[in-house]
Amino acid sequence: NAGVTQTPKFQVLKTGQSMTLQCAQDMNHEYMSWYRQDPGMGLRLIHYSVGAGITDQGEVPNGYNVSRSTTEDFPLRLLSAAPSQTSVYFCASSFRGLTAYEQYFGPGTRLTVT
Amino acid sequence: AQTVTQSQPEMSVQEAETVTLSCTYDTSESDYYLFWYKQPPSRQMILVIRQEAYKQQNATENRFSVNFQKAAKSFSLKISDSQLGDAAMYFCAYRRADSGGSNYKLTFGKGTLLTVNP
């Protein structure tokens, strides 16, 4: 199992550009989510999905879109990048259920918007 | 809304000594999970230990143990026999226990940067 993979690892964008951060998992997890990590802020939830075709907003969704067409993939789209979106982005996944304790994190994508 | 507070932005410990990282949380729920995650310089988030709120016994994983005080809403992490590889950012996190959609959300504290001195 590759676990949770994210691409790219690093990205530099200019203000106004668009891009998609890719996330994939091969563990057949129903639940997937995106977090952003900023210095001194911990990790904050952007969007999440409880299964293919189902997505919902988290704590900081503005400026980001997601879709979930397959169980394996959960891409995060920035339609018009802003400097405030400079951050490290983590994708995470887990099984659903009362004993689904652990969320598995990808290696992160460091995004810089100039 | 649930909040998680880590009051120590930075801590340091001598190799082989013991260190305790503090975490408090606020919730109106009676059933939930608490976690400690480690983030080394590689950026990878690694689950260190978890505690189910309904369990009175404190969780232990090798050199890592927690002191869970439900009434005080406190969840500290003790690292015994500290090693150089323990140096990392440590995050305390909370999750509701029922399996509804948004309840898988992890609420994180701001982190404690642990330095281990040789």
mmCIF file with all atom_site columns, N, CA, C and O in Angstrom, chain A residues 5 29 35 41 45-46 70 80 82 84 90 101 105:
data_model
loop_
_atom_site.group_PDB
_atom_site.id
_atom_site.type_symbol
_atom_site.label_atom_id
_atom_site.label_alt_id
_atom_site.label_comp_id
_atom_site.label_asym_id
_atom_site.label_entity_id
_atom_site.label_seq_id
_atom_site.pdbx_PDB_ins_code
_atom_site.Cartn_x
_atom_site.Cartn_y
_atom_site.Cartn_z
_atom_site.occupancy
_atom_site.B_iso_or_equiv
_atom_site.pdbx_formal_charge
_atom_site.auth_seq_id
_atom_site.auth_comp_id
_atom_site.auth_asym_id
_atom_site.auth_atom_id
_atom_site.pdbx_PDB_model_num
ATOM 1  N N  . THR A 1 5   ? -1.112  9.585  -0.822 1.00 0.00 ? 5   THR A N  1
ATOM 2  C CA . THR A 1 5   ? -0.105  10.286 -1.620 1.00 0.00 ? 5   THR A CA 1
ATOM 3  C C  . THR A 1 5   ? -0.640  11.651 -2.020 1.00 0.00 ? 5   THR A C  1
ATOM 4  O O  . THR A 1 5   ? -1.840  11.826 -2.266 1.00 0.00 ? 5   THR A O  1
ATOM 5  N N  . HIS A 1 29  ? -10.547 3.909  1.947  1.00 0.00 ? 29  HIS A N  1
ATOM 6  C CA . HIS A 1 29  ? -11.127 4.724  3.010  1.00 0.00 ? 29  HIS A CA 1
ATOM 7  C C  . HIS A 1 29  ? -12.294 5.549  2.493  1.00 0.00 ? 29  HIS A C  1
ATOM 8  O O  . HIS A 1 29  ? -12.205 6.177  1.442  1.00 0.00 ? 29  HIS A O  1
ATOM 9  N N  . TYR A 1 35  ? -6.566  19.625 5.089  1.00 0.00 ? 35  TYR A N  1
ATOM 10 C CA . TYR A 1 35  ? -6.215  20.580 6.121  1.00 0.00 ? 35  TYR A CA 1
ATOM 11 C C  . TYR A 1 35  ? -5.164  21.531 5.568  1.00 0.00 ? 35  TYR A C  1
ATOM 12 O O  . TYR A 1 35  ? -4.374  21.168 4.700  1.00 0.00 ? 35  TYR A O  1
ATOM 13 N N  . MET A 1 41  ? -0.708  28.134 14.017 1.00 0.00 ? 41  MET A N  1
ATOM 14 C CA . MET A 1 41  ? -2.165  27.949 13.912 1.00 0.00 ? 41  MET A CA 1
ATOM 15 C C  . MET A 1 41  ? -2.585  26.497 14.012 1.00 0.00 ? 41  MET A C  1
ATOM 16 O O  . MET A 1 41  ? -3.778  26.198 13.987 1.00 0.00 ? 41  MET A O  1
ATOM 17 N N  . LEU A 1 45  ? -9.270  22.460 9.168  1.00 0.00 ? 45  LEU A N  1
ATOM 18 C CA . LEU A 1 45  ? -9.979  21.695 8.155  1.00 0.00 ? 45  LEU A CA 1
ATOM 19 C C  . LEU A 1 45  ? -10.549 22.599 7.076  1.00 0.00 ? 45  LEU A C  1
ATOM 20 O O  . LEU A 1 45  ? -11.242 23.584 7.369  1.00 0.00 ? 45  LEU A O  1
ATOM 21 N N  . ILE A 1 46  ? -10.273 22.253 5.813  1.00 0.00 ? 46  ILE A N  1
ATOM 22 C CA . ILE A 1 46  ? -10.769 23.036 4.682  1.00 0.00 ? 46  ILE A CA 1
ATOM 23 C C  . ILE A 1 46  ? -12.073 22.434 4.146  1.00 0.00 ? 46  ILE A C  1
ATOM 24 O O  . ILE A 1 46  ? -13.118 23.077 4.100  1.00 0.00 ? 46  ILE A O  1
ATOM 25 N N  . THR A 1 70  ? -14.394 9.507  -7.158 1.00 0.00 ? 70  THR A N  1
ATOM 26 C CA . THR A 1 70  ? -14.040 8.122  -6.853 1.00 0.00 ? 70  THR A CA 1
ATOM 27 C C  . THR A 1 70  ? -13.685 8.017  -5.374 1.00 0.00 ? 70  THR A C  1
ATOM 28 O O  . THR A 1 70  ? -13.387 9.027  -4.720 1.00 0.00 ? 70  THR A O  1
ATOM 29 N N  . SER A 1 80  ? -8.403  30.858 -7.930 1.00 0.00 ? 80  SER A N  1
ATOM 30 C CA . SER A 1 80  ? -7.693  32.111 -8.135 1.00 0.00 ? 80  SER A CA 1
ATOM 31 C C  . SER A 1 80  ? -6.823  32.337 -6.891 1.00 0.00 ? 80  SER A C  1
ATOM 32 O O  . SER A 1 80  ? -7.293  32.876 -5.893 1.00 0.00 ? 80  SER A O  1
ATOM 33 N N  . ALA A 1 82  ? -4.422  33.318 -3.909 1.00 0.00 ? 82  ALA A N  1
ATOM 34 C CA . ALA A 1 82  ? -4.126  34.560 -3.202 1.00 0.00 ? 82  ALA A CA 1
ATOM 35 C C  . ALA A 1 82  ? -2.968  34.325 -2.235 1.00 0.00 ? 82  ALA A C  1
ATOM 36 O O  . ALA A 1 82  ? -2.780  33.184 -1.778 1.00 0.00 ? 82  ALA A O  1
ATOM 37 N N  . SER A 1 84  ? -2.757  34.822 0.776  1.00 0.00 ? 84  SER A N  1
ATOM 38 C CA . SER A 1 84  ? -3.247  34.256 2.035  1.00 0.00 ? 84  SER A CA 1
ATOM 39 C C  . SER A 1 84  ? -3.378  32.725 1.980  1.00 0.00 ? 84  SER A C  1
ATOM 40 O O  . SER A 1 84  ? -3.570  32.090 3.019  1.00 0.00 ? 84  SER A O  1
ATOM 41 N N  . PHE A 1 90  ? -2.333  19.403 3.831  1.00 0.00 ? 90  PHE A N  1
ATOM 42 C CA . PHE A 1 90  ? -2.320  17.975 4.120  1.00 0.00 ? 90  PHE A CA 1
ATOM 43 C C  . PHE A 1 90  ? -3.656  17.360 3.743  1.00 0.00 ? 90  PHE A C  1
ATOM 44 O O  . PHE A 1 90  ? -4.717  17.908 4.049  1.00 0.00 ? 90  PHE A O  1
ATOM 45 N N  . TYR A 1 101 ? -10.431 5.088  14.501 1.00 0.00 ? 101 TYR A N  1
ATOM 46 C CA . TYR A 1 101 ? -9.737  6.102  15.285 1.00 0.00 ? 101 TYR A CA 1
ATOM 47 C C  . TYR A 1 101 ? -8.757  6.916  14.473 1.00 0.00 ? 101 TYR A C  1
ATOM 48 O O  . TYR A 1 101 ? -8.690  8.124  14.584 1.00 0.00 ? 101 TYR A O  1
ATOM 49 N N  . PHE A 1 105 ? -2.306  10.553 7.231  1.00 0.00 ? 105 PHE A N  1
ATOM 50 C CA . PHE A 1 105 ? -1.974  11.800 6.557  1.00 0.00 ? 105 PHE A CA 1
ATOM 51 C C  . PHE A 1 105 ? -1.010  11.567 5.406  1.00 0.00 ? 105 PHE A C  1
ATOM 52 O O  . PHE A 1 105 ? -0.119  10.713 5.485  1.00 0.00 ? 105 PHE A O  1
#
